[in-house]
């Protein structure tokens, strides 16, 4: 149920994402983009994009494109043309010159004339207070902050200057970014004041951590947005998941659309403590979304990876798989057995369920009874009774034979879909292979035993 619409709290909101593209896009970057987008949407404001591409070596056109693609995939569409920071260098230097002219900055070569003269912003005396919408009020004494280089000796503007000047020029009035920028913000506030610009509102977002509480990195698993796309995570699930990393709507809802999230977004719901990454939750969300969508959309997503011809058979397979689907990229291996005789076999499950004394024989007996029957379950009951075998055990072996897997959708449904002929054929093949394997193992055990101790091997 959609909640009662809440009135926007702030007017004329302008937020922005200001990434420095250098390669694969970390999920933390996109999460920041999502919070900026949600806050702008909630308040009927604008969400902007500024590409901080001043590091010419690392911000290659490919890296910029990767960033744009990632945002596009997430549905983070900026409301105005993206701004490229590298185009604004003259403006950054003009502001630095003005600060120099007004005595608020000075030049220095730091005793190394060969490196040229840098322009340094004089940290004013006193204290700087940052009223953060997430973290509350924080104060830092100016004496604890060094004067700030804003233009390097080689004449290039430093991040702090470029970032502040561009935000002023883009009329950004909400700076929403990761809390690794808090220390920068303490330096940016006096810079705004020296330039004579109005301070933006600030919201610093909690970092994303691994279970040990350390910043989540690629060492902890997938950390780049492209990896999730490749694994078959839906854009909607990724967006929803990242939005809930540090924010909650304040009720029990977890599965939400972008619109519902924008509606509910406010700073009260944003936590200041670190947000722990939980990949299991993402998988769960993805599965839930695939189950909740119309069958045709679900089928389209599945067939993007399965690439099967459209048929009633495909529909039945996908219906059967639907309660179990999580990540789309896993689907081709998960249902390969529906589409051909080449399918992966879970060897551990095979050892446990099939390679057991008497089991291949029981399976073979089942195939015999099955060939004279028009259904799957009754012959299985018959064989189990005859051989004094638990039903679950024979079903486990049958599942290995028909699907190569230790678990999956309802076994008899699977058999009905495959058809009796194919089921019998797979059982026969499995039995032959299992018997061969058992013989080979016995032979090997025999030689081993003789070689090592001279006594025959014992199966125990
Ligand atoms: N380009 C910086 C970053 O990606 C700036 C962040 C910001 O001001 O939002 O960390």
Tab-separated table of C-alpha atoms and ligand atoms in Angstrom:
chain	number	residue	atom	x	y	z
A	1	UNK	CA	0.000	0.000	0.000
A	2	UNK	CA	1.441	3.387	-0.888
A	3	UNK	CA	1.729	5.615	2.123
A	4	UNK	CA	0.050	8.996	2.373
A	5	UNK	CA	2.073	11.427	0.273
A	6	UNK	CA	4.217	13.673	2.392
A	7	UNK	CA	4.774	17.234	1.286
A	8	UNK	CA	8.286	18.117	0.113
A	9	UNK	CA	10.245	19.538	2.985
A	10	UNK	CA	12.691	21.722	1.089
A	11	UNK	CA	12.226	23.907	-1.950
A	12	UNK	CA	14.526	24.501	-4.902
A	13	UNK	CA	16.695	21.507	-4.028
A	14	UNK	CA	19.729	20.952	-6.278
A	15	UNK	CA	21.824	17.865	-5.574
A	16	UNK	CA	24.608	16.338	-7.583
A	17	UNK	CA	26.769	13.287	-7.919
A	18	UNK	CA	30.394	14.297	-8.461
A	19	UNK	CA	32.295	11.139	-9.323
A	20	UNK	CA	35.951	10.967	-10.316
A	21	UNK	CA	35.781	8.218	-12.924
A	22	UNK	CA	38.875	6.059	-12.860
A	23	UNK	CA	37.617	2.641	-13.947
A	24	UNK	CA	35.089	0.174	-12.567
A	25	UNK	CA	32.418	1.940	-10.516
A	26	UNK	CA	32.302	1.033	-6.818
A	27	UNK	CA	28.820	0.443	-5.410
A	28	UNK	CA	29.469	3.151	-2.798
A	29	UNK	CA	29.595	5.726	-5.574
A	30	UNK	CA	26.262	4.625	-6.963
A	31	UNK	CA	24.727	4.460	-3.507
A	32	UNK	CA	25.709	8.140	-3.079
A	33	UNK	CA	24.075	8.864	-6.440
A	34	UNK	CA	20.901	7.086	-5.322
A	35	UNK	CA	20.617	9.117	-2.118
A	36	UNK	CA	21.134	12.332	-4.095
A	37	UNK	CA	18.480	11.250	-6.576
A	38	UNK	CA	15.981	10.169	-3.910
A	39	UNK	CA	16.393	13.391	-1.956
A	40	UNK	CA	15.999	15.546	-5.077
A	41	UNK	CA	12.931	13.559	-6.193
A	42	UNK	CA	11.352	13.660	-2.746
A	43	UNK	CA	11.569	17.440	-2.740
A	44	UNK	CA	10.703	18.019	-6.365
A	45	UNK	CA	14.230	19.293	-6.983
A	46	UNK	CA	16.973	18.605	-9.489
A	47	UNK	CA	19.613	15.909	-9.558
A	48	UNK	CA	22.792	16.901	-11.407
A	49	UNK	CA	25.944	15.172	-12.524
A	50	UNK	CA	29.447	16.582	-12.493
A	51	UNK	CA	32.253	14.463	-13.798
A	52	UNK	CA	35.390	15.325	-11.830
A	53	UNK	CA	37.770	14.403	-14.592
A	54	UNK	CA	40.762	16.558	-13.768
A	55	UNK	CA	43.063	13.589	-13.253
A	56	UNK	CA	43.818	13.255	-16.942
A	57	UNK	CA	45.737	10.036	-16.605
A	58	UNK	CA	43.061	8.101	-14.744
A	59	UNK	CA	39.884	9.792	-15.974
A	60	UNK	CA	40.078	8.329	-19.462
A	61	UNK	CA	37.100	8.560	-21.852
A	62	UNK	CA	36.492	4.830	-21.193
A	63	UNK	CA	36.361	5.404	-17.432
A	64	UNK	CA	33.881	8.257	-17.949
A	65	UNK	CA	31.753	6.046	-20.187
A	66	UNK	CA	31.774	3.257	-17.593
A	67	UNK	CA	30.432	5.742	-15.056
A	68	UNK	CA	27.728	7.010	-17.408
A	69	UNK	CA	26.706	3.427	-18.258
A	70	UNK	CA	26.474	2.501	-14.592
A	71	UNK	CA	24.246	5.497	-13.875
A	72	UNK	CA	22.149	4.756	-16.895
A	73	UNK	CA	21.653	1.159	-15.777
A	74	UNK	CA	20.545	2.402	-12.343
A	75	UNK	CA	18.101	4.879	-13.851
A	76	UNK	CA	20.026	7.805	-12.380
A	77	UNK	CA	19.309	10.288	-15.115
A	78	UNK	CA	20.604	13.780	-14.429
A	79	UNK	CA	18.083	16.595	-14.875
A	80	UNK	CA	20.592	18.858	-16.621
A	81	UNK	CA	23.495	18.284	-19.004
A	82	UNK	CA	26.473	16.731	-17.191
A	83	UNK	CA	29.223	19.188	-16.273
A	84	UNK	CA	32.820	18.181	-16.982
A	85	UNK	CA	35.124	19.692	-14.393
A	86	UNK	CA	38.086	19.774	-16.741
A	87	UNK	CA	36.258	22.449	-18.783
A	88	UNK	CA	36.179	24.819	-15.812
A	89	UNK	CA	39.881	25.218	-15.069
A	90	UNK	CA	40.036	28.882	-16.102
A	91	UNK	CA	37.184	29.653	-13.732
A	92	UNK	CA	38.897	27.810	-10.847
A	93	UNK	CA	42.090	29.827	-11.409
A	94	UNK	CA	40.127	33.060	-11.622
A	95	UNK	CA	38.670	32.403	-8.160
A	96	UNK	CA	42.128	31.589	-6.805
A	97	UNK	CA	43.511	34.843	-8.232
A	98	UNK	CA	40.645	36.739	-6.635
A	99	UNK	CA	41.393	35.194	-3.231
A	100	UNK	CA	45.033	36.202	-3.722
A	101	UNK	CA	44.053	39.734	-4.662
A	102	UNK	CA	41.896	40.032	-1.560
A	103	UNK	CA	44.698	38.771	0.680
A	104	UNK	CA	42.845	35.576	1.589
A	105	UNK	CA	45.445	33.401	-0.097
A	106	UNK	CA	49.173	33.632	-0.619
A	107	UNK	CA	51.827	32.231	-2.923
A	108	UNK	CA	54.531	29.872	-1.801
A	109	UNK	CA	57.134	27.605	-3.343
A	110	UNK	CA	57.582	25.698	-0.045
A	111	UNK	CA	61.322	26.128	-0.416
A	112	UNK	CA	61.402	24.323	-3.744
A	113	UNK	CA	61.506	27.012	-6.437
A	114	UNK	CA	61.926	24.390	-9.153
A	115	UNK	CA	58.357	23.193	-8.441
A	116	UNK	CA	56.854	26.640	-9.047
A	117	UNK	CA	54.679	28.742	-6.784
A	118	UNK	CA	51.514	27.238	-5.359
A	119	UNK	CA	48.501	29.293	-4.287
A	120	UNK	CA	47.605	28.595	-0.662
A	121	UNK	CA	44.318	29.454	1.052
A	122	UNK	CA	44.807	30.880	4.560
A	123	UNK	CA	42.693	28.954	7.067
A	124	UNK	CA	40.890	31.693	8.999
A	125	UNK	CA	41.186	31.631	12.796
A	126	UNK	CA	38.509	30.221	15.057
A	127	UNK	CA	36.418	27.163	14.665
A	128	UNK	CA	34.430	25.627	11.826
A	129	UNK	CA	31.043	24.090	12.552
A	130	UNK	CA	29.495	21.625	10.174
A	131	UNK	CA	25.751	21.118	10.670
A	132	UNK	CA	25.315	17.791	9.025
A	133	UNK	CA	21.839	16.465	8.252
A	134	UNK	CA	22.919	12.909	9.012
A	135	UNK	CA	25.700	13.203	11.556
A	136	UNK	CA	24.514	16.273	13.438
A	137	UNK	CA	26.719	19.229	14.382
A	138	UNK	CA	30.498	18.770	14.370
A	139	UNK	CA	33.162	21.353	15.126
A	140	UNK	CA	36.818	21.556	14.239
A	141	UNK	CA	39.322	24.151	15.378
A	142	UNK	CA	41.096	25.992	12.584
A	143	UNK	CA	44.411	25.624	14.378
A	144	UNK	CA	44.064	21.903	13.735
A	145	UNK	CA	43.841	22.507	9.994
A	146	UNK	CA	46.765	23.471	7.799
A	147	UNK	CA	46.500	26.215	5.226
A	148	UNK	CA	45.113	24.683	2.062
A	149	UNK	CA	46.933	24.458	-1.259
A	150	UNK	CA	44.307	25.352	-3.877
A	151	UNK	CA	46.542	25.684	-6.954
A	152	UNK	CA	49.642	23.529	-7.403
A	153	UNK	CA	53.051	24.856	-8.355
A	154	UNK	CA	52.415	23.670	-11.915
A	155	UNK	CA	49.348	25.902	-12.118
A	156	UNK	CA	46.660	23.212	-11.875
A	157	UNK	CA	43.737	23.650	-9.462
A	158	UNK	CA	43.468	21.225	-6.533
A	159	UNK	CA	40.330	19.106	-5.862
A	160	UNK	CA	39.148	21.335	-2.980
A	161	UNK	CA	39.035	24.487	-5.088
A	162	UNK	CA	37.540	22.852	-8.172
A	163	UNK	CA	34.914	20.976	-6.157
A	164	UNK	CA	33.758	24.069	-4.238
A	165	UNK	CA	33.802	26.466	-7.192
A	166	UNK	CA	31.886	24.044	-9.403
A	167	UNK	CA	29.260	23.448	-6.714
A	168	UNK	CA	28.828	27.202	-6.371
A	169	UNK	CA	28.552	27.699	-10.131
A	170	UNK	CA	26.123	24.785	-10.524
A	171	UNK	CA	24.034	26.289	-7.689
A	172	UNK	CA	24.231	23.026	-5.784
A	173	UNK	CA	22.601	23.679	-2.420
A	174	UNK	CA	22.766	20.121	-1.048
A	175	UNK	CA	26.108	18.354	-0.920
A	176	UNK	CA	25.361	14.698	-0.213
A	177	UNK	CA	28.415	12.455	-0.219
A	178	UNK	CA	30.279	9.738	1.651
A	179	UNK	CA	31.456	10.502	5.168
A	180	UNK	CA	35.049	10.005	4.067
A	181	UNK	CA	34.627	13.632	2.917
A	182	UNK	CA	33.853	15.108	6.362
A	183	UNK	CA	37.438	16.293	6.846
A	184	UNK	CA	37.342	17.945	3.413
A	185	UNK	CA	34.088	19.680	4.283
A	186	UNK	CA	35.680	21.339	7.320
A	187	UNK	CA	38.104	22.946	4.843
A	188	UNK	CA	35.485	23.711	2.217
A	189	UNK	CA	33.271	25.710	4.575
A	190	UNK	CA	35.854	28.529	5.120
A	191	UNK	CA	36.556	28.477	1.404
A	192	UNK	CA	32.871	29.103	0.616
A	193	UNK	CA	32.903	31.911	3.161
A	194	UNK	CA	36.057	33.468	1.674
A	195	UNK	CA	34.579	33.316	-1.809
A	196	UNK	CA	31.455	34.947	-0.422
A	197	UNK	CA	29.071	32.199	-1.465
A	198	UNK	CA	26.168	30.802	0.498
A	199	UNK	CA	26.946	27.500	2.214
A	200	UNK	CA	25.175	24.421	0.895
A	201	UNK	CA	23.427	21.964	3.172
A	202	UNK	CA	25.545	18.934	3.951
A	203	UNK	CA	24.641	15.291	4.417
A	204	UNK	CA	27.464	12.789	4.849
A	205	UNK	CA	26.477	9.192	4.273
A	206	UNK	CA	27.693	6.268	6.364
A	207	UNK	CA	30.228	4.062	4.699
A	208	UNK	CA	29.466	0.596	3.433
A	209	UNK	CA	31.338	-2.064	5.398
A	210	UNK	CA	32.111	-5.758	5.350
A	211	UNK	CA	31.088	-8.011	8.274
A	212	UNK	CA	34.310	-7.020	10.058
A	213	UNK	CA	33.274	-3.369	9.957
A	214	UNK	CA	35.990	-2.412	7.444
A	215	UNK	CA	35.187	-0.430	4.286
A	216	UNK	CA	33.653	-2.849	1.784
A	217	UNK	CA	36.110	-3.513	-1.031
A	218	UNK	CA	36.630	-5.889	-3.880
A	219	UNK	CA	38.442	-8.212	-1.503
A	220	UNK	CA	35.078	-8.820	0.187
A	221	UNK	CA	33.303	-9.939	-2.989
A	222	UNK	CA	31.663	-8.133	-5.862
A	223	UNK	CA	32.142	-4.418	-5.250
A	224	UNK	CA	31.730	-2.869	-8.679
A	225	UNK	CA	28.360	-2.147	-10.173
A	226	UNK	CA	29.187	-3.958	-13.438
A	227	UNK	CA	29.809	-7.212	-11.574
A	228	UNK	CA	26.298	-7.219	-10.186
A	229	UNK	CA	24.842	-6.562	-13.599
A	230	UNK	CA	26.813	-9.494	-14.967
A	231	UNK	CA	25.595	-11.774	-12.201
A	232	UNK	CA	22.051	-11.107	-13.284
A	233	UNK	CA	20.971	-8.691	-10.593
A	234	UNK	CA	18.039	-6.595	-11.781
A	235	UNK	CA	18.538	-2.858	-11.915
A	236	UNK	CA	15.458	-2.419	-9.680
A	237	UNK	CA	16.792	-4.855	-7.093
A	238	UNK	CA	20.227	-3.228	-7.069
A	239	UNK	CA	18.696	0.222	-6.644
A	240	UNK	CA	16.416	-0.980	-3.850
A	241	UNK	CA	19.244	-2.807	-2.111
A	242	UNK	CA	21.674	0.122	-2.266
A	243	UNK	CA	18.997	2.574	-1.095
A	244	UNK	CA	18.504	0.428	2.003
A	245	UNK	CA	22.240	0.463	2.751
A	246	UNK	CA	22.053	3.209	5.333
A	247	UNK	CA	18.427	4.261	4.864
A	248	UNK	CA	15.157	2.766	5.973
A	249	UNK	CA	11.639	4.036	5.248
A	250	UNK	CA	10.826	3.806	8.947
A	251	UNK	CA	8.369	0.944	8.551
A	252	UNK	CA	8.664	-2.722	7.673
A	253	UNK	CA	8.846	-2.229	3.924
A	254	UNK	CA	11.874	-3.628	2.128
A	255	UNK	CA	10.815	-4.279	-1.454
A	256	UNK	CA	10.035	-0.868	-2.903
A	257	UNK	CA	9.917	0.877	-6.250
A	258	UNK	CA	12.038	3.937	-6.952
A	259	UNK	CA	8.927	6.094	-6.660
A	260	UNK	CA	7.934	4.620	-3.299
A	261	UNK	CA	11.446	5.191	-2.017
A	262	UNK	CA	11.536	8.781	-3.261
A	263	UNK	CA	8.206	9.348	-1.565
A	264	UNK	CA	9.462	8.029	1.773
A	265	UNK	CA	13.014	9.392	1.722
A	266	UNK	CA	14.092	11.742	4.496
A	267	UNK	CA	17.165	12.299	6.661
A	268	UNK	CA	15.499	10.852	9.757
A	269	UNK	CA	15.647	7.489	8.060
A	270	UNK	CA	19.373	7.721	7.286
A	271	UNK	CA	21.636	6.135	9.866
A	272	UNK	CA	24.956	7.689	10.816
A	273	UNK	CA	26.580	4.364	11.723
A	274	UNK	CA	28.201	2.240	9.004
A	275	UNK	CA	25.957	0.152	6.781
A	276	UNK	CA	26.905	-3.492	6.466
A	277	UNK	CA	26.835	-5.148	3.097
A	278	UNK	CA	24.650	-8.280	2.943
A	279	UNK	CA	24.837	-10.070	-0.395
A	280	UNK	CA	22.318	-12.706	0.695
A	281	UNK	CA	19.754	-9.983	1.091
A	282	UNK	CA	20.438	-8.718	-2.412
A	283	UNK	CA	19.930	-12.224	-3.809
A	284	UNK	CA	16.702	-12.537	-1.876
A	285	UNK	CA	15.441	-9.189	-3.173
A	286	UNK	CA	16.336	-10.117	-6.708
A	287	UNK	CA	14.435	-13.404	-6.449
A	288	UNK	CA	11.409	-11.680	-4.914
A	289	UNK	CA	11.310	-9.118	-7.693
A	290	UNK	CA	11.540	-11.812	-10.359
A	291	UNK	CA	8.591	-13.564	-8.707
A	292	UNK	CA	6.525	-10.409	-8.326
A	293	UNK	CA	6.728	-9.156	-11.904
A	294	UNK	CA	4.361	-10.192	-14.711
A	295	UNK	CA	5.270	-13.567	-16.188
A	296	UNK	CA	6.227	-12.080	-19.549
A	297	UNK	CA	8.755	-9.683	-18.017
A	298	UNK	CA	10.165	-12.474	-15.893
A	299	UNK	CA	10.451	-14.632	-18.983
A	300	UNK	CA	12.204	-11.870	-20.899
A	301	UNK	CA	14.805	-11.469	-18.143
A	302	UNK	CA	15.355	-15.227	-18.010
A	303	UNK	CA	15.594	-15.661	-21.716
A	304	UNK	CA	18.171	-12.871	-21.939
A	305	UNK	CA	20.513	-15.390	-20.366
A	306	UNK	CA	18.935	-18.686	-21.449
A	307	UNK	CA	18.524	-17.742	-25.108
A	308	UNK	CA	15.975	-20.481	-25.850
A	309	UNK	CA	13.342	-20.477	-28.561
A	310	UNK	CA	9.962	-19.380	-27.314
A	311	UNK	CA	7.703	-22.380	-26.689
A	312	UNK	CA	5.084	-23.708	-24.273
A	313	UNK	CA	7.867	-25.952	-22.934
A	314	UNK	CA	10.009	-22.911	-22.092
A	315	UNK	CA	7.039	-21.360	-20.286
A	316	UNK	CA	6.547	-24.496	-18.209
A	317	UNK	CA	10.240	-24.699	-17.300
A	318	UNK	CA	10.262	-21.048	-16.238
A	319	UNK	CA	7.062	-21.432	-14.193
A	320	UNK	CA	8.642	-24.383	-12.419
A	321	UNK	CA	11.910	-22.527	-11.755
A	322	UNK	CA	10.293	-19.299	-10.645
A	323	UNK	CA	10.064	-19.993	-6.905
A	324	UNK	CA	13.785	-20.762	-6.819
A	325	UNK	CA	15.336	-18.131	-9.058
A	326	UNK	CA	17.773	-15.738	-7.410
A	327	UNK	CA	20.509	-14.491	-9.688
A	328	UNK	CA	19.846	-14.696	-13.395
A	329	UNK	CA	23.428	-15.549	-14.271
A	330	UNK	CA	23.061	-18.816	-12.352
A	331	UNK	CA	19.996	-19.800	-14.361
A	332	UNK	CA	21.631	-21.350	-17.470
A	333	UNK	CA	23.534	-23.873	-15.345
A	334	UNK	CA	20.545	-24.380	-13.059
A	335	UNK	CA	18.222	-25.397	-15.863
A	336	UNK	CA	20.598	-26.713	-18.523
A	337	UNK	CA	19.168	-30.213	-17.945
A	338	UNK	CA	15.820	-29.063	-19.306
A	339	UNK	CA	17.334	-28.139	-22.625
A	340	UNK	CA	19.797	-30.849	-23.528
A	341	UNK	CA	21.918	-33.777	-22.487
A	342	UNK	CA	24.956	-31.665	-21.635
A	343	UNK	CA	24.392	-30.429	-18.119
A	344	UNK	CA	26.657	-29.920	-15.107
A	345	UNK	CA	26.659	-32.611	-12.425
A	346	UNK	CA	27.106	-31.756	-8.771
A	347	UNK	CA	29.748	-34.342	-7.914
A	348	UNK	CA	29.411	-33.989	-4.197
A	349	UNK	CA	25.673	-34.665	-4.347
A	350	UNK	CA	26.344	-37.482	-6.782
A	351	UNK	CA	28.718	-39.190	-4.352
A	352	UNK	CA	26.281	-38.784	-1.511
A	353	UNK	CA	23.099	-39.823	-3.257
A	354	UNK	CA	24.001	-42.087	-6.121
A	355	UNK	CA	27.308	-43.757	-5.416
A	356	UNK	CA	25.901	-45.925	-2.648
A	357	UNK	CA	25.817	-49.651	-2.355
A	358	UNK	CA	22.858	-50.969	-4.367
A	359	UNK	CA	21.612	-47.572	-5.505
A	360	UNK	CA	22.408	-47.876	-9.229
A	361	UNK	CA	20.600	-51.228	-9.191
A	362	UNK	CA	17.574	-49.673	-7.502
A	363	UNK	CA	17.538	-46.911	-10.106
A	364	UNK	CA	17.736	-49.471	-12.881
A	365	UNK	CA	14.818	-51.343	-11.307
A	366	UNK	CA	12.860	-48.101	-11.256
A	367	UNK	CA	13.512	-47.548	-14.964
A	368	UNK	CA	12.211	-51.058	-15.650
A	369	UNK	CA	8.958	-50.517	-13.750
A	370	UNK	CA	8.634	-46.996	-15.156
A	371	UNK	CA	8.781	-48.192	-18.729
A	372	UNK	CA	5.526	-50.075	-18.183
A	373	UNK	CA	3.768	-47.249	-16.348
A	374	UNK	CA	2.176	-43.969	-17.334
A	375	UNK	CA	3.230	-42.080	-14.277
A	376	UNK	CA	6.339	-41.422	-12.224
A	377	UNK	CA	5.572	-41.675	-8.542
A	378	UNK	CA	3.846	-45.009	-8.258
A	379	UNK	CA	6.694	-47.030	-9.838
A	380	UNK	CA	9.047	-45.370	-7.414
A	381	UNK	CA	6.912	-46.413	-4.455
A	382	UNK	CA	6.811	-49.950	-5.836
A	383	UNK	CA	10.604	-50.225	-6.169
A	384	UNK	CA	11.168	-48.762	-2.717
A	385	UNK	CA	8.821	-51.301	-1.177
A	386	UNK	CA	10.365	-54.188	-3.074
A	387	UNK	CA	13.876	-53.224	-2.079
A	388	UNK	CA	13.162	-51.920	1.399
A	389	UNK	CA	14.484	-48.512	0.422
A	390	UNK	CA	13.496	-45.076	1.763
A	391	UNK	CA	11.579	-43.063	-0.805
A	392	UNK	CA	13.712	-39.948	-0.272
A	393	UNK	CA	16.873	-41.911	-0.993
A	394	UNK	CA	15.719	-43.187	-4.350
A	395	UNK	CA	14.323	-39.778	-5.225
A	396	UNK	CA	17.730	-38.248	-4.485
A	397	UNK	CA	19.412	-40.664	-6.873
A	398	UNK	CA	16.724	-40.099	-9.491
A	399	UNK	CA	17.214	-36.358	-9.246
A	400	UNK	CA	20.937	-36.765	-9.851
A	401	UNK	CA	20.194	-38.921	-12.883
A	402	UNK	CA	17.714	-36.531	-14.484
A	403	UNK	CA	19.183	-33.159	-13.471
A	404	UNK	CA	22.695	-33.670	-12.090
A	405	UNK	CA	21.644	-31.663	-9.040
A	406	UNK	CA	21.208	-32.306	-5.349
A	407	UNK	CA	18.075	-30.173	-5.115
A	408	UNK	CA	15.610	-28.322	-7.279
A	409	UNK	CA	11.944	-27.994	-8.143
A	410	UNK	CA	9.410	-30.774	-7.487
A	411	UNK	CA	11.043	-33.927	-8.841
A	412	UNK	CA	7.963	-35.496	-10.384
A	413	UNK	CA	7.063	-32.201	-12.061
A	414	UNK	CA	10.568	-32.179	-13.491
A	415	UNK	CA	10.125	-35.762	-14.749
A	416	UNK	CA	6.736	-34.982	-16.285
A	417	UNK	CA	8.259	-32.041	-18.128
A	418	UNK	CA	11.179	-34.056	-19.429
A	419	UNK	CA	8.949	-36.970	-20.397
A	420	UNK	CA	9.250	-40.680	-19.674
A	421	UNK	CA	11.529	-41.487	-22.571
A	422	UNK	CA	14.169	-38.954	-21.594
A	423	UNK	CA	13.954	-39.877	-17.915
A	424	UNK	CA	14.525	-43.549	-18.667
A	425	UNK	CA	17.351	-42.733	-21.050
A	426	UNK	CA	19.093	-40.599	-18.423
A	427	UNK	CA	18.637	-43.254	-15.757
A	428	UNK	CA	20.156	-45.922	-17.999
A	429	UNK	CA	23.106	-43.716	-18.833
A	430	UNK	CA	23.626	-42.796	-15.196
A	431	UNK	CA	23.451	-46.411	-14.081
A	432	UNK	CA	26.017	-47.479	-16.690
A	433	UNK	CA	28.391	-44.696	-15.672
A	434	UNK	CA	27.920	-45.312	-11.952
A	435	UNK	CA	28.582	-49.027	-12.395
A	436	UNK	CA	31.729	-48.307	-14.396
A	437	UNK	CA	32.893	-45.862	-11.778
A	438	UNK	CA	32.262	-48.375	-8.993
A	439	UNK	CA	34.246	-51.051	-10.838
A	440	UNK	CA	37.118	-48.693	-11.464
A	441	UNK	CA	37.101	-47.652	-7.819
A	442	UNK	CA	37.138	-51.259	-6.662
A	443	UNK	CA	40.051	-52.037	-8.940
A	444	UNK	CA	41.957	-48.982	-7.783
A	445	UNK	CA	41.277	-49.783	-4.145
A	446	UNK	CA	42.544	-53.316	-4.785
A	447	UNK	CA	45.860	-52.167	-6.258
A	448	UNK	CA	46.254	-49.472	-3.627
A	449	UNK	CA	45.725	-51.947	-0.840
A	450	UNK	CA	48.188	-54.465	-2.326
A	451	UNK	CA	50.817	-51.792	-2.965
A	452	UNK	CA	50.777	-50.182	0.405
A	453	UNK	CA	50.360	-53.025	2.851
A	454	UNK	CA	49.968	-56.275	0.977
A	455	UNK	CA	46.512	-56.748	2.497
A	456	UNK	CA	43.347	-56.468	0.372
A	457	UNK	CA	41.507	-53.171	0.557
A	458	UNK	CA	38.506	-53.039	2.829
A	459	UNK	CA	35.534	-50.751	2.053
A	460	UNK	CA	34.699	-50.524	5.738
B	1	LIG	N1	35.061	13.444	-6.869
B	1	LIG	C1	35.006	13.299	-5.452
B	1	LIG	C2	34.719	11.839	-5.122
B	1	LIG	O1	34.305	11.098	-5.981
B	1	LIG	C3	34.020	14.283	-4.926
B	1	LIG	C4	32.922	13.883	-4.135
B	1	LIG	C5	31.908	14.936	-3.798
B	1	LIG	O2	32.190	16.105	-3.539
B	1	LIG	O3	30.753	14.527	-3.803
B	1	LIG	O4	34.970	11.386	-4.032
